[in-house]
Coordinates of C-alpha atoms in Angstrom, one line a residue:
Chain Q
M1 CA 95.9 96.6 82.1
T2 CA 96.5 100.0 83.7
Q3 CA 100.3 99.3 83.5
L4 CA 102.3 99.8 80.4
D5 CA 102.5 96.1 80.1
G6 CA 102.7 96.3 76.4
I7 CA 99.8 94.1 75.5
V8 CA 97.6 97.1 75.1
K9 CA 99.7 99.8 73.6
P10 CA 98.6 103.4 74.2
K11 CA 97.6 105.0 70.9
T12 CA 98.4 108.6 71.7
K13 CA 101.3 110.3 73.4
R14 CA 99.0 111.8 75.9
S15 CA 97.6 108.5 77.1
K16 CA 101.2 107.1 77.2
R17 CA 102.2 110.0 79.5
F18 CA 99.2 109.4 81.7
L19 CA 100.1 105.7 82.1
Q20 CA 103.7 106.5 82.7
S21 CA 102.8 108.9 85.5
R22 CA 100.9 106.2 87.2
E23 CA 103.4 103.4 87.0
P24 CA 105.8 102.6 89.9
K25 CA 108.9 104.8 89.8
L26 CA 112.2 105.1 91.6
V27 CA 111.4 108.6 92.9
E28 CA 107.6 108.7 93.4
N29 CA 105.1 111.4 92.7
I30 CA 103.4 113.2 95.5
K31 CA 100.7 111.2 97.1
N32 CA 97.1 112.0 96.2
A33 CA 94.3 111.9 98.8
M34 CA 90.7 110.9 98.2
L35 CA 88.0 112.2 100.5
I36 CA 84.9 109.9 100.6
K37 CA 81.6 110.1 102.4
G38 CA 80.0 107.1 104.0
G39 CA 76.4 106.0 104.1
N40 CA 75.3 108.7 106.5
T41 CA 77.2 111.9 107.1
S42 CA 76.5 114.9 109.4
Q43 CA 77.1 118.5 108.7
V44 CA 80.3 118.4 110.8
V45 CA 81.7 115.6 108.8
T46 CA 81.0 117.1 105.4
Q47 CA 82.4 120.5 106.5
A48 CA 85.5 118.7 107.9
L49 CA 86.0 116.8 104.6
K50 CA 85.8 120.1 102.7
D51 CA 88.4 121.7 105.0
I52 CA 90.8 118.9 104.7
H53 CA 90.3 119.0 100.9
S54 CA 91.2 122.7 100.9
L55 CA 94.3 121.9 103.0
K56 CA 95.4 119.3 100.6
K57 CA 94.6 121.0 97.3
P58 CA 95.5 120.3 94.5
N59 CA 96.6 116.8 95.5
A60 CA 93.2 115.7 96.7
V61 CA 89.9 114.6 95.2
L62 CA 86.6 115.2 97.1
Y63 CA 83.9 112.8 96.1
K64 CA 80.4 114.2 96.5
K65 CA 78.3 111.0 96.5
K66 CA 77.7 108.8 99.5
N67 CA 79.2 105.3 99.5
I68 CA 77.7 102.7 101.7
T69 CA 80.8 100.8 102.8
R70 CA 82.5 100.1 106.0
P71 CA 86.3 100.5 105.8
F72 CA 87.1 98.4 108.8
E73 CA 85.1 95.4 107.5
D74 CA 85.5 95.5 103.7
Q75 CA 88.4 97.2 102.1
T76 CA 87.7 96.2 98.5
S77 CA 85.7 99.2 97.4
L78 CA 88.3 101.6 98.9
E79 CA 91.0 99.7 97.0
F80 CA 88.9 100.0 93.8
F81 CA 88.5 103.7 94.2
S82 CA 92.2 104.1 94.9
K83 CA 93.2 102.2 91.8
K84 CA 90.9 104.2 89.6
S85 CA 91.9 107.6 90.9
D86 CA 95.5 106.7 91.7
C87 CA 95.3 107.9 95.3
S88 CA 97.2 106.3 98.0
L89 CA 95.8 108.3 100.9
F90 CA 92.2 108.5 101.9
V91 CA 89.8 110.0 104.4
F92 CA 86.5 108.3 104.9
G93 CA 83.9 110.4 106.8
S94 CA 80.7 108.9 108.3
H95 CA 78.3 109.5 111.1
N96 CA 76.2 107.1 113.1
K97 CA 74.9 106.8 116.6
K98 CA 77.6 104.4 117.8
R99 CA 80.5 106.4 116.2
P100 CA 79.4 110.0 115.8
N101 CA 81.5 112.3 113.5
N102 CA 83.9 109.7 112.4
L103 CA 86.9 110.2 110.1
V104 CA 89.0 107.3 109.0
F105 CA 92.5 108.4 107.9
G106 CA 94.3 105.7 105.9
R107 CA 97.0 105.0 103.4
M108 CA 97.6 102.4 100.8
F109 CA 100.5 100.4 99.5
D110 CA 100.2 98.9 96.1
F111 CA 96.5 99.8 96.2
H112 CA 96.0 97.6 99.3
V113 CA 95.2 99.2 102.7
L114 CA 98.3 99.6 104.8
D115 CA 97.1 101.5 107.9
M116 CA 93.8 102.9 109.0
F117 CA 93.1 105.2 111.9
E118 CA 89.6 106.0 113.1
L119 CA 89.5 109.5 114.6
G120 CA 86.3 110.9 116.2
I121 CA 85.8 114.6 116.0
E122 CA 84.9 116.0 119.5
N123 CA 85.2 119.7 118.8
Y124 CA 85.5 121.3 115.5
L125 CA 85.9 124.8 114.1
S126 CA 85.9 125.1 110.4
L127 CA 87.7 127.5 108.1
E128 CA 84.7 129.8 107.9
D129 CA 84.6 130.3 111.6
F130 CA 87.9 132.0 111.6
K131 CA 87.3 135.3 109.8
N132 CA 90.7 136.2 108.4
A133 CA 92.6 135.8 105.2
K134 CA 93.8 132.4 104.2
F135 CA 96.8 131.1 102.3
P136 CA 97.0 130.3 98.7
E137 CA 96.6 126.6 98.1
G138 CA 99.7 124.5 97.8
T139 CA 101.7 126.2 100.4
K140 CA 103.9 123.7 102.1
P141 CA 102.9 123.6 105.8
M142 CA 105.3 123.2 108.8
L143 CA 104.3 120.2 110.9
I144 CA 104.9 120.1 114.6
F145 CA 104.1 117.2 116.8
A146 CA 104.0 117.7 120.6
G147 CA 103.5 115.3 123.4
D148 CA 105.4 112.3 124.4
L149 CA 102.6 109.9 123.4
F150 CA 103.7 110.3 119.8
D151 CA 107.0 108.7 120.7
T152 CA 106.1 106.1 123.3
D153 CA 102.9 104.5 122.0
N154 CA 103.3 102.3 118.9
E155 CA 99.9 103.3 117.5
H156 CA 100.5 107.0 118.0
R157 CA 103.9 106.6 116.3
R158 CA 102.2 105.1 113.2
L159 CA 99.6 107.8 113.4
K160 CA 102.4 110.5 113.4
S161 CA 103.9 108.9 110.4
L162 CA 100.6 108.9 108.6
L163 CA 99.9 112.5 109.5
V164 CA 103.3 113.6 108.2
D165 CA 102.7 111.6 105.0
F166 CA 99.3 113.2 104.6
F167 CA 99.9 116.8 105.3
R168 CA 103.4 117.3 104.0
G169 CA 103.4 118.8 100.5
P170 CA 105.6 118.0 97.6
T171 CA 109.3 117.3 98.4
V172 CA 111.1 120.5 97.3
P173 CA 114.9 121.1 97.2
C174 CA 114.6 124.7 98.5
V175 CA 112.0 126.9 100.1
R176 CA 111.5 130.6 100.2
L177 CA 112.1 131.8 103.8
S178 CA 109.4 134.4 103.8
G179 CA 106.9 131.9 102.4
L180 CA 107.0 129.8 105.6
E181 CA 103.6 130.9 106.8
H182 CA 101.5 127.9 107.5
V183 CA 102.0 125.7 110.6
L184 CA 100.0 122.6 111.6
H185 CA 100.4 121.8 115.3
F186 CA 99.4 118.3 116.6
T187 CA 99.3 117.8 120.3
A188 CA 98.7 114.4 122.0
L189 CA 97.4 115.3 125.4
D190 CA 94.8 114.0 127.8
G191 CA 93.8 111.0 125.6
K192 CA 93.0 113.3 122.7
I193 CA 94.8 114.7 119.7
F194 CA 94.5 118.4 119.0
L195 CA 95.1 119.8 115.6
R196 CA 95.5 123.5 115.3
S197 CA 96.5 125.5 112.2
Y198 CA 98.2 128.8 112.5
R199 CA 99.6 131.6 110.3
V200 CA 103.1 132.5 111.2
L201 CA 103.9 136.2 111.6
L202 CA 107.6 137.0 111.4
K203 CA 108.3 139.9 113.7
K204 CA 111.5 141.9 113.9
S205 CA 113.9 140.8 116.6
G206 CA 117.3 142.1 117.2
C207 CA 119.1 139.5 115.2
R208 CA 118.7 137.8 111.8
T209 CA 116.2 135.2 113.0
P210 CA 112.7 136.7 113.4
R211 CA 110.5 136.4 116.4
I212 CA 107.3 134.3 115.8
E213 CA 103.8 135.3 116.5
L214 CA 100.9 133.0 115.7
E215 CA 97.5 133.8 114.5
E216 CA 94.9 131.0 114.4
I217 CA 93.6 130.5 111.0
G218 CA 92.5 127.2 109.7
P219 CA 90.4 124.4 110.9
S220 CA 90.8 123.2 114.5
F221 CA 90.0 119.7 115.4
D222 CA 89.9 117.8 118.7
F223 CA 90.3 114.1 117.8
S224 CA 89.9 111.0 119.9
L225 CA 91.5 107.9 118.6
R226 CA 89.0 105.1 118.1
R227 CA 89.7 102.0 116.2
V228 CA 93.1 101.2 114.5
H229 CA 94.0 98.9 111.7
L230 CA 97.8 98.5 111.5
A231 CA 99.6 96.7 108.8
S232 CA 101.6 93.6 109.7
D233 CA 105.3 94.2 110.4
D234 CA 106.6 92.5 107.3
L235 CA 104.2 94.4 105.0
Y236 CA 105.2 97.6 106.7
K237 CA 108.9 96.8 106.1
K238 CA 108.2 95.9 102.5
A239 CA 106.5 99.2 102.0
H240 CA 109.5 101.0 103.4
K241 CA 112.0 99.4 101.1
Q242 CA 113.9 102.1 99.3
P243 CA 115.5 101.4 95.9
K244 CA 119.2 100.8 96.0
Q245 CA 119.8 103.4 93.3
L246 CA 118.6 106.2 95.6
K247 CA 121.0 105.3 98.4
P248 CA 123.9 107.8 98.7
K249 CA 127.1 106.3 97.2
K250 CA 129.6 105.5 100.0
K251 CA 133.1 106.9 99.3
K252 CA 135.6 104.1 99.7
N253 CA 139.0 104.5 101.3
I254 CA 137.8 107.0 103.9
S255 CA 137.7 105.9 107.6
H256 CA 137.1 107.7 110.8
D257 CA 138.7 106.9 114.2
A258 CA 137.3 107.3 117.6
F259 CA 138.2 111.0 117.9
G260 CA 136.6 111.9 114.6
T261 CA 139.8 112.2 112.7
K262 CA 139.3 111.4 109.0
Y263 CA 141.8 109.0 107.5
G264 CA 142.4 108.2 103.9
R265 CA 144.6 105.8 102.2
L266 CA 147.0 106.6 99.3
H267 CA 148.2 103.9 97.1
M268 CA 151.6 104.6 95.5
Q269 CA 154.1 102.9 93.3
K270 CA 157.2 101.3 94.8
Q271 CA 159.8 103.9 95.6
D272 CA 163.6 103.8 95.5
L273 CA 164.4 105.1 98.9
S274 CA 168.0 106.0 98.0
K275 CA 166.7 108.4 95.4
L276 CA 164.0 109.8 97.7
Q277 CA 163.8 113.6 97.6
T278 CA 164.0 114.9 101.2
R279 CA 164.6 118.4 102.4
K280 CA 167.5 120.2 100.8
M281 CA 170.3 120.7 103.2
K282 CA 172.7 123.0 101.4
G283 CA 175.6 122.2 103.7
L284 CA 175.4 118.5 103.0
R285 CA 175.4 118.9 99.3
K286 CA 178.2 117.3 97.4
R287 CA 180.4 119.9 95.7
R288 CA 182.7 119.4 92.7
G289 CA 186.3 118.7 93.7
E290 CA 185.6 118.9 97.4
V291 CA 185.9 116.4 100.2
T292 CA 184.3 113.1 99.4
E293 CA 183.1 110.3 101.8
E294 CA 186.4 108.3 101.7
E295 CA 188.3 111.4 102.5
H296 CA 186.0 112.0 105.4
G297 CA 186.8 108.6 106.7
S298 CA 190.6 108.8 106.5
P299 CA 191.2 112.0 108.5
K300 CA 189.4 110.4 111.4
K301 CA 191.6 107.4 111.3
A302 CA 194.6 109.7 111.3
K303 CA 193.3 111.4 114.4
S304 CA 192.8 108.2 116.3
D305 CA 196.5 107.5 115.8
Chain I
M1 CA 138.8 154.6 135.7
A2 CA 139.5 153.3 132.2
A3 CA 139.5 149.7 133.4
C4 CA 136.1 150.3 135.0
S5 CA 134.7 151.7 131.8
I6 CA 136.0 148.8 129.7
E7 CA 134.4 146.4 132.1
D8 CA 131.2 148.3 132.0
V9 CA 131.2 148.4 128.3
L10 CA 131.8 144.7 128.0
A11 CA 129.0 143.9 130.5
K12 CA 126.7 146.2 128.6
V13 CA 127.4 144.5 125.3
E14 CA 126.8 141.1 126.9
K15 CA 123.5 142.3 128.3
D16 CA 122.4 143.7 125.0
E17 CA 123.2 140.5 123.2
A18 CA 121.3 138.5 125.8
E19 CA 118.3 140.8 125.4
I20 CA 118.3 140.4 121.7
L21 CA 118.5 136.6 121.9
K22 CA 115.8 136.6 124.6
N23 CA 113.3 137.3 121.9
I24 CA 114.0 134.1 120.0
T25 CA 115.3 131.7 122.6
V26 CA 112.9 129.1 124.0
H27 CA 113.8 126.9 127.0
K28 CA 112.9 123.3 126.6
E29 CA 113.8 120.3 128.8
L30 CA 114.3 117.9 125.9
E31 CA 115.6 119.2 122.6
L32 CA 113.3 118.9 119.7
E33 CA 113.9 116.5 116.8
F34 CA 113.9 118.2 113.5
D35 CA 113.2 116.8 110.0
I36 CA 114.0 119.9 108.0
G37 CA 113.4 118.2 104.7
N38 CA 109.8 117.8 105.6
L39 CA 109.6 121.1 107.6
A40 CA 108.7 119.0 110.6
A41 CA 109.6 119.1 114.3
F42 CA 108.9 116.5 117.0
D43 CA 108.6 117.6 120.5
K44 CA 109.0 114.8 123.0
N45 CA 108.5 116.9 126.2
P46 CA 105.6 115.6 128.2
A47 CA 103.1 118.4 128.3
D48 CA 101.9 119.6 131.7
V49 CA 98.4 118.2 131.8
G50 CA 97.5 120.1 135.0
L51 CA 98.5 123.4 133.4
F52 CA 96.5 122.4 130.4
R53 CA 93.3 121.8 132.3
K54 CA 93.7 124.9 134.5
H55 CA 94.2 127.5 131.8
K56 CA 92.1 127.7 128.8
K57 CA 92.9 125.0 126.3
E58 CA 93.4 127.3 123.3
E59 CA 95.9 129.6 125.1
F60 CA 98.0 126.7 126.3
L61 CA 98.0 125.1 122.9
R62 CA 98.8 128.4 121.3
S63 CA 101.8 129.1 123.6
L64 CA 103.1 125.6 123.1
A65 CA 102.8 126.0 119.3
R66 CA 104.5 129.4 119.4
D67 CA 107.5 128.0 121.3
N68 CA 107.8 125.0 119.0
T69 CA 107.4 127.1 115.9
Q70 CA 110.1 129.5 117.1
L71 CA 112.5 126.6 117.6
L72 CA 111.7 125.3 114.1
I73 CA 112.2 128.7 112.5
N74 CA 115.5 129.1 114.3
E75 CA 116.6 125.9 112.7
M76 CA 115.4 127.0 109.3
W77 CA 117.3 130.2 109.5
K78 CA 120.5 128.3 110.1
L79 CA 120.3 126.7 106.6
P80 CA 122.5 127.9 103.7
T81 CA 120.6 130.5 101.6
E82 CA 120.9 131.8 98.1
R83 CA 119.2 134.4 96.1
V84 CA 116.9 133.2 93.3
Q85 CA 115.2 135.9 91.4
E86 CA 115.0 138.5 94.1
A87 CA 113.8 136.0 96.7
V88 CA 115.9 134.6 99.5
V89 CA 115.7 130.9 99.4
A90 CA 117.0 128.3 101.8
K91 CA 118.3 125.0 100.5
L92 CA 116.6 122.1 102.3
P93 CA 118.3 118.9 103.2
E94 CA 116.9 115.5 102.3
P95 CA 113.9 114.4 104.4
H96 CA 115.0 111.7 106.8
T97 CA 111.6 110.6 108.2
R98 CA 111.1 107.1 106.8
L99 CA 107.7 107.0 105.1
P100 CA 106.3 104.2 103.1
R101 CA 106.2 104.2 99.3
E102 CA 102.9 104.2 97.6
K103 CA 103.8 101.6 95.0
P104 CA 106.2 98.7 95.0
L105 CA 109.7 99.1 93.5
P106 CA 109.7 99.0 89.7
K107 CA 110.9 95.8 88.2
P108 CA 113.3 96.1 85.4
R109 CA 111.9 95.0 82.0
P110 CA 112.9 91.4 81.1
P111 CA 115.3 91.3 78.1
T112 CA 113.9 90.4 74.7
K113 CA 115.2 87.5 72.7
W114 CA 117.4 89.7 70.6
E115 CA 118.8 91.5 73.7
E116 CA 119.8 88.2 75.2
F117 CA 121.4 87.1 72.0
A118 CA 123.3 90.4 71.7
K119 CA 124.5 90.1 75.2
L120 CA 125.7 86.5 74.5
K121 CA 127.5 87.5 71.4
G122 CA 128.8 90.9 72.7
I123 CA 127.0 92.9 70.0
P124 CA 126.8 96.6 71.2
K125 CA 123.8 98.8 70.6
K126 CA 124.3 101.2 67.7
K127 CA 123.1 104.7 68.2
K128 CA 121.2 105.9 65.2
T129 CA 121.0 109.5 64.0
N130 CA 117.7 111.3 64.2
L131 CA 117.6 112.6 60.7
V132 CA 118.6 111.0 57.4
W133 CA 119.5 112.8 54.2
D134 CA 116.8 112.3 51.5
D135 CA 118.3 112.7 48.0
V136 CA 114.9 112.9 46.3
H137 CA 113.7 115.9 48.3
K138 CA 117.3 117.1 49.0
E139 CA 116.8 117.7 52.7
W140 CA 117.2 116.1 56.0
R141 CA 114.1 114.1 57.0
R142 CA 113.3 111.8 59.9
R143 CA 114.1 108.2 59.8
W144 CA 110.6 106.9 60.1
G145 CA 107.1 108.3 60.5
Y146 CA 105.3 111.3 58.9
K147 CA 107.3 112.7 56.1
R148 CA 110.1 110.2 56.3
A149 CA 113.2 110.0 54.2
K150 CA 112.7 106.9 52.0
D151 CA 109.0 106.6 51.7
D152 CA 108.0 103.9 49.1
T153 CA 104.3 104.3 49.7
K154 CA 104.4 107.6 47.7
D155 CA 105.8 105.9 44.5
W156 CA 103.5 106.5 41.6
L157 CA 105.4 104.0 39.5
I158 CA 106.7 100.5 40.3
E159 CA 108.7 98.6 37.7
V160 CA 107.5 95.0 37.3
P161 CA 110.5 92.8 38.0
E162 CA 111.6 90.1 35.5
S163 CA 110.6 87.2 37.7
A164 CA 107.1 88.4 38.5
D165 CA 103.8 87.6 36.9
P166 CA 102.9 90.5 34.5
N167 CA 99.2 90.5 35.7
E168 CA 100.1 90.9 39.3
D169 CA 99.3 94.2 41.1
Q170 CA 102.7 95.4 42.4
F171 CA 101.2 98.0 44.6
A172 CA 99.0 95.4 46.3
R173 CA 102.0 93.1 46.6
R174 CA 104.0 95.8 48.3
L175 CA 101.1 96.6 50.7
K176 CA 100.7 92.9 51.5
A177 CA 104.4 92.5 52.2
K178 CA 104.2 95.5 54.6
N179 CA 101.2 94.1 56.4
E180 CA 102.9 90.8 56.8
R181 CA 106.0 92.5 58.3
V182 CA 103.8 94.4 60.7
A183 CA 102.0 91.3 61.8
K184 CA 105.3 89.4 62.3
N185 CA 106.7 92.3 64.4
E186 CA 103.6 92.3 66.5
L187 CA 103.7 88.6 67.0
N188 CA 107.4 88.8 68.1
R189 CA 106.6 91.6 70.5
L190 CA 103.8 89.6 72.1
K191 CA 106.0 86.6 72.3
N192 CA 108.7 88.6 74.1
I193 CA 106.2 89.8 76.6
A194 CA 104.8 86.4 77.2
R195 CA 108.3 85.0 77.7
G196 CA 109.1 87.9 80.1
Q197 CA 105.9 87.3 82.1
K198 CA 106.5 83.6 82.4
V199 CA 109.9 84.1 83.7
S200 CA 108.8 86.6 86.3
V201 CA 105.8 84.7 87.5
Q202 CA 106.9 81.1 87.4
V203 CA 107.9 79.4 90.7
P204 CA 110.4 76.6 90.4
P205 CA 108.5 73.4 91.0
K206 CA 109.3 71.4 94.1
D207 CA 111.2 68.2 93.6
Q208 CA 108.7 65.5 93.0
S209 CA 109.4 61.9 93.7
K210 CA 109.5 59.2 91.1
A211 CA 106.1 57.9 92.1
E212 CA 104.5 61.3 92.0
L213 CA 105.9 62.0 88.5
G214 CA 104.7 58.6 87.4
K215 CA 101.2 59.2 88.6
A216 CA 101.2 62.7 87.0
M217 CA 102.3 61.1 83.7
Q218 CA 99.5 58.4 83.9
L219 CA 96.9 61.0 84.6
A220 CA 98.1 63.1 81.7
R221 CA 97.9 60.1 79.4
I222 CA 94.2 59.4 80.2
S223 CA 93.2 63.0 80.1
T224 CA 92.3 63.0 76.4
A225 CA 88.9 62.8 74.7
S226 CA 89.3 59.1 74.1
V227 CA 90.6 58.4 77.6
G228 CA 94.1 57.6 76.5
K229 CA 93.2 54.9 74.0
F230 CA 95.2 56.3 71.1
Q231 CA 98.1 57.7 73.1
D232 CA 101.5 56.5 71.9
K233 CA 103.7 55.0 74.5
L234 CA 107.1 56.5 75.2
P235 CA 110.1 54.2 74.3
K236 CA 110.9 53.1 77.8
E237 CA 107.5 53.5 79.4
K238 CA 106.4 50.6 81.5
P239 CA 102.9 49.2 80.9
T240 CA 100.5 50.7 83.4
R241 CA 98.9 48.5 86.0
T242 CA 95.2 48.5 85.4
V243 CA 93.3 50.9 87.6
G244 CA 89.6 50.5 87.8
K245 CA 86.9 48.1 88.8
K246 CA 88.2 44.6 88.6
R247 CA 85.7 42.2 87.0
S248 CA 86.4 38.6 87.3
F249 CA 84.4 36.1 85.4
Q250 CA 83.9 32.5 86.2
P251 CA 85.3 30.1 83.6
L252 CA 82.8 28.8 81.0
I253 CA 83.1 25.2 81.9
G254 CA 83.6 24.8 85.7
D255 CA 81.8 23.4 88.6
F256 CA 78.4 22.2 87.2
N257 CA 76.8 21.7 90.5
M258 CA 77.6 25.2 91.8
E259 CA 76.3 26.7 88.6
K260 CA 73.0 24.7 88.8
Q261 CA 72.5 25.9 92.5
R262 CA 73.2 29.5 91.6
Q263 CA 70.7 29.5 88.8
L264 CA 68.0 27.9 90.9
D265 CA 68.5 30.4 93.7
L266 CA 68.2 33.2 91.1
L267 CA 64.8 31.8 90.0
K268 CA 63.6 31.5 93.6
V269 CA 64.4 35.2 94.3
M270 CA 62.6 36.2 91.1
E271 CA 59.5 34.3 92.1
N272 CA 59.2 35.6 95.6
K273 CA 56.3 37.9 96.4
K274 CA 58.0 40.0 99.0
P275 CA 61.4 41.5 98.6
R276 CA 64.4 40.0 100.2
M277 CA 65.7 41.8 103.2
N278 CA 69.2 43.3 102.8
V279 CA 70.6 42.8 106.3
T280 CA 73.4 45.3 106.0
R281 CA 71.1 47.9 104.7
A282 CA 68.6 47.4 107.5
V283 CA 71.4 47.6 110.1
N284 CA 72.8 50.8 108.6
R285 CA 69.4 52.4 108.6
Q286 CA 68.8 51.5 112.2
M287 CA 72.2 52.9 113.3
R288 CA 71.6 56.1 111.4
E289 CA 68.3 56.6 113.1
E290 CA 69.8 56.1 116.5
D291 CA 72.6 58.4 115.8
A292 CA 70.3 61.1 114.6
E293 CA 68.3 60.8 117.8
A294 CA 71.4 61.1 120.0
A295 CA 72.6 64.1 118.1
R296 CA 69.2 65.8 118.5
H297 CA 69.2 65.3 122.2
K298 CA 72.7 66.7 122.4
K299 CA 71.8 69.7 120.3
E300 CA 68.8 70.5 122.5
G301 CA 71.0 70.3 125.6
R302 CA 73.6 72.6 124.1
R303 CA 71.1 75.0 122.7
G304 CA 69.7 75.5 126.2
G305 CA 73.1 76.4 127.4
K306 CA 74.5 78.7 124.8
G307 CA 72.1 79.2 121.9
G308 CA 72.8 80.6 118.5
K309 CA 72.6 79.6 114.9
K310 CA 76.3 78.7 114.6
K311 CA 76.1 76.1 117.3
G312 CA 73.0 74.6 115.8
R313 CA 74.6 74.3 112.4
G314 CA 77.7 72.8 114.1
G315 CA 75.5 70.4 116.0
G316 CA 73.6 69.4 112.9
G317 CA 76.8 69.0 111.0
K318 CA 78.2 66.8 113.7
G319 CA 75.1 64.8 113.7
R320 CA 75.2 64.3 110.0
G321 CA 78.9 63.3 110.1
G322 CA 78.2 61.0 113.0
P323 CA 76.9 57.8 111.7
K324 CA 79.5 57.4 109.0
S325 CA 82.4 57.9 111.4
R326 CA 80.8 56.3 114.5
G327 CA 79.2 53.4 112.6
G328 CA 82.1 51.1 113.0
P329 CA 82.8 51.0 116.7
K330 CA 79.1 51.4 117.7
S331 CA 78.0 48.5 115.7
K332 CA 80.4 46.3 117.6
K333 CA 78.9 47.5 120.8
H334 CA 75.4 46.6 119.6
H335 CA 76.4 43.1 118.7
G336 CA 78.0 42.7 122.1
K337 CA 74.7 43.7 123.8

């Protein structure tokens, strides 16, 4: 009933626009994130959720009430929330003796859980602990992933994809060069994942490209990867299917050879080769009343005699 | 002398350039992978864990971050730039990290009945103008909606046509006609949607065999309130073989002796004080008891070993299912003994 299926027609233009923004599109909206608290949360977890909310503003909703669910066992209530608030990313924070300071990062496809990663917070410094000026909300951060684990291990690769999806802002065609101030640095080292957030200071260097100095600003987390729920391969592939209309149109008739030379084919009409216009050779041009071809032939014959 | 000075000059220039670039160059063993569209960089160099543990964590991470950010910024500064309202802006390429969509691909709307007919006949869509000239008000008005061009609801006078009843309310008639048109339109719209949904959801049925189809037809025939008694038969339908309990009756005038014997036996049974023993029933009861005992022994043995509700339930279930399945072969054994 949430779709514009036509049976229940929206009565106002505003509600129609609201439903249209929520329906599946060729080029999708930016993903929203919902931040949920579990049955029992500690001070660390609530502060962490608030910080992530401020990183992800305005595309995030922070729910204040506690929800007694377990994401790894029962995903129906998460799916219900996601359907109601149209959020495809979520962070579920909880705290119990077995898993202290737990954050479950996850994403959805078609309002069903695709991937879930349980990250435990070992060390945490919040935004308030760093006493310096912050960015305006909505600045697109730069994301850097360091460590070969992000490339070798399958789970870490998926985690990298989820973190890129989570923290990247809206897809923009151009960006102001002086506005590149926020950088989020993820390092996979020593069995842990370190998230640090810096402000970029562009210093004068001799040439056009500036020299970078960093100043630590935002929250800093030391995560340890606990449980993981990965989507099956075929569901993962289905989620990645891009519409054909978005694929760049291939220009026909252009081919490249091994050396990189670009070849193209020209199709022409049939040509009369006798009337073909070649380079003008003034000396060979026929002149009025002058020697013709036959006359050319006869003097030779005379010579042979 | 001149030659020396030229060489010196060149060497100095080179050194200066190197100095300048020293500020922004970073040496890495493996080149980073960049996804400029997402402002992302992926560093695959294995980090020196020893160095990490020796120095302070934060400093190591900060220096690593600084190096990586420098490389990313170098890449960003190579992009084509343009000026947009007194700001220097770099044009970003398309992001090439494959990320999953949040919703499935949109399905195109199924065509309506008219659209299918138009496609069949080759009728093109006619583009209508937004505004229509209204002669009454002498201005351009919209085609439908609020303050439309030809609005007949605003008529304060309707002529009664020749063929109509003089006592009929023409205004009410006009209103009723409009309501009927609206209802018909709504009905057609819903029918189009229903047709569209059926097409998109229906799975083509598997090829069923003749026997299966026949069985389905039979079941459909008797699935009425009067159990198929008043269902008409199709022209070539074969009469169904009777399904149900077969009752055979003895002929009215048959074997007299047998009939006499049977009736006397019946009287004897009715007179008896104690009930007649049903042999099969007794045997079944006995077997059931024995099976239950055996199952109980087995359950106790297993419970000692493993223990747990599930096993108990499984054992109980097995015990319950036992006599029915194991009745046959066991009975034979008993007889043998």
